Tab-separated table of C-alpha atoms in Angstrom:
chain	number	residue	atom	x	y	z
A	962	MET	CA	-0.173	-27.389	-18.533
A	963	LYS	CA	1.920	-24.787	-16.713
A	964	THR	CA	3.524	-25.616	-13.377
A	965	LEU	CA	3.787	-22.870	-10.805
A	966	ASP	CA	7.398	-22.318	-9.668
A	967	TYR	CA	7.005	-19.373	-7.252
A	968	ARG	CA	5.254	-16.047	-6.620
A	969	GLN	CA	7.074	-12.735	-6.755
A	970	SER	CA	5.830	-9.395	-5.403
A	971	GLN	CA	6.985	-5.922	-6.301
A	972	THR	CA	5.961	-2.417	-5.285
A	973	ILE	CA	5.075	-0.477	-8.355
A	974	GLU	CA	4.132	2.837	-6.717
A	975	SER	CA	4.753	4.400	-3.321
A	976	THR	CA	3.617	7.638	-1.729
A	977	ARG	CA	4.929	9.002	1.634
A	978	LEU	CA	3.013	11.678	3.485
A	979	GLN	CA	4.607	13.568	6.408
A	980	MET	CA	2.037	14.459	9.050
A	981	LYS	CA	2.254	16.876	11.975
A	982	GLU	CA	4.918	15.807	14.558
A	983	GLY	CA	3.736	13.799	17.494
A	984	CYS	CA	4.908	13.712	21.109
A	985	ASN	CA	8.648	13.876	21.753
A	986	GLY	CA	9.299	14.926	18.173
A	987	LEU	CA	8.457	11.497	16.727
A	988	GLU	CA	7.932	11.432	13.001
A	989	GLN	CA	4.332	10.805	11.938
A	990	VAL	CA	4.231	9.225	8.479
A	991	ILE	CA	1.602	7.515	6.349
A	992	PHE	CA	2.671	5.285	3.456
A	993	PHE	CA	0.504	4.376	0.500
A	994	TYR	CA	1.654	1.784	-1.966
A	995	VAL	CA	0.507	-0.426	-4.829
A	996	SER	CA	1.940	-3.914	-4.933
A	997	GLU	CA	1.644	-6.515	-7.683
A	998	THR	CA	2.103	-10.259	-7.144
A	999	TYR	CA	2.974	-12.466	-10.101
A	1000	ASN	CA	2.828	-16.206	-10.634
A	1001	ILE	CA	6.127	-17.354	-12.139
A	1002	TYR	CA	5.979	-20.621	-13.981
A	1003	THR	CA	8.702	-23.199	-14.636
A	1004	ASP	CA	8.758	-22.333	-18.357
A	1005	GLY	CA	9.725	-18.729	-17.486
A	1006	SER	CA	6.367	-17.103	-18.206
A	1007	LYS	CA	4.558	-14.949	-15.680
A	1008	GLU	CA	1.070	-13.638	-15.081
A	1009	LEU	CA	-0.503	-11.166	-12.689
A	1010	PHE	CA	-1.883	-12.991	-9.620
A	1011	ASN	CA	-2.942	-10.109	-7.352
A	1012	LYS	CA	-2.798	-6.293	-7.166
A	1013	SER	CA	-2.969	-4.726	-3.718
A	1014	TYR	CA	-3.695	-1.102	-2.750
A	1015	VAL	CA	-2.440	-0.480	0.823
A	1016	LYS	CA	-2.227	2.321	3.397
A	1017	GLN	CA	0.231	1.815	6.270
A	1018	ASP	CA	-0.389	4.297	9.020
A	1019	GLY	CA	2.787	5.001	11.017
A	1020	ARG	CA	1.336	7.732	13.221
A	1021	GLN	CA	1.883	7.372	16.939
A	1022	TYR	CA	-1.735	7.411	18.194
A	1023	VAL	CA	-3.710	5.352	15.679
A	1024	ARG	CA	-5.930	2.328	16.453
A	1025	GLN	CA	-4.276	-1.017	15.814
A	1026	SER	CA	-7.150	-1.900	13.457
A	1027	GLU	CA	-6.292	1.105	11.265
A	1028	VAL	CA	-2.533	0.525	10.896
A	1029	ASN	CA	-2.911	-1.437	7.665
A	1030	ARG	CA	-5.817	-0.667	5.324
A	1031	TYR	CA	-6.436	-2.443	2.058
A	1032	TYR	CA	-8.507	-0.817	-0.680
A	1033	ASN	CA	-10.693	-2.839	-3.088
A	1034	ASN	CA	-9.954	-0.847	-6.183
A	1035	GLU	CA	-7.739	1.857	-7.596
A	1036	LYS	CA	-10.392	4.553	-7.445
A	1037	SER	CA	-10.927	4.318	-3.659
A	1038	TYR	CA	-7.161	4.126	-3.176
A	1039	ARG	CA	-6.583	7.309	-5.225
A	1040	GLU	CA	-9.370	9.114	-3.330
A	1041	ALA	CA	-7.795	8.166	0.018
A	1042	VAL	CA	-4.384	9.438	-1.078
A	1043	LYS	CA	-5.921	12.717	-2.264
A	1044	ARG	CA	-7.887	13.089	1.023
A	1045	TRP	CA	-4.784	12.457	3.210
A	1046	LYS	CA	-2.604	14.771	1.097
A	1047	THR	CA	-4.770	17.728	2.222
A	1048	LYS	CA	-3.909	16.930	5.870
A	1049	ALA	CA	-0.171	16.377	5.265
A	1050	ILE	CA	2.504	19.015	5.990
A	1051	ALA	CA	5.026	17.764	3.423
């Protein structure tokens, strides 16, 4: 039987979208990233525990409930990135 030693997370993909500038020249940025969490066992082996698809909205006037959005699968994550890229300036 394996014994869990710790969990380790790493970002495997990251996308940064520059949006139109807000008030006072503040930078308006939306980050999309994919993160994987692994179980690391005492024998040195590891296995995938969780894969997260996340949007972090850093725009100035966004509802608090929309700052962090988690997607259920890769397809909906990719569609969101594609949709937001059309609105980005850079």
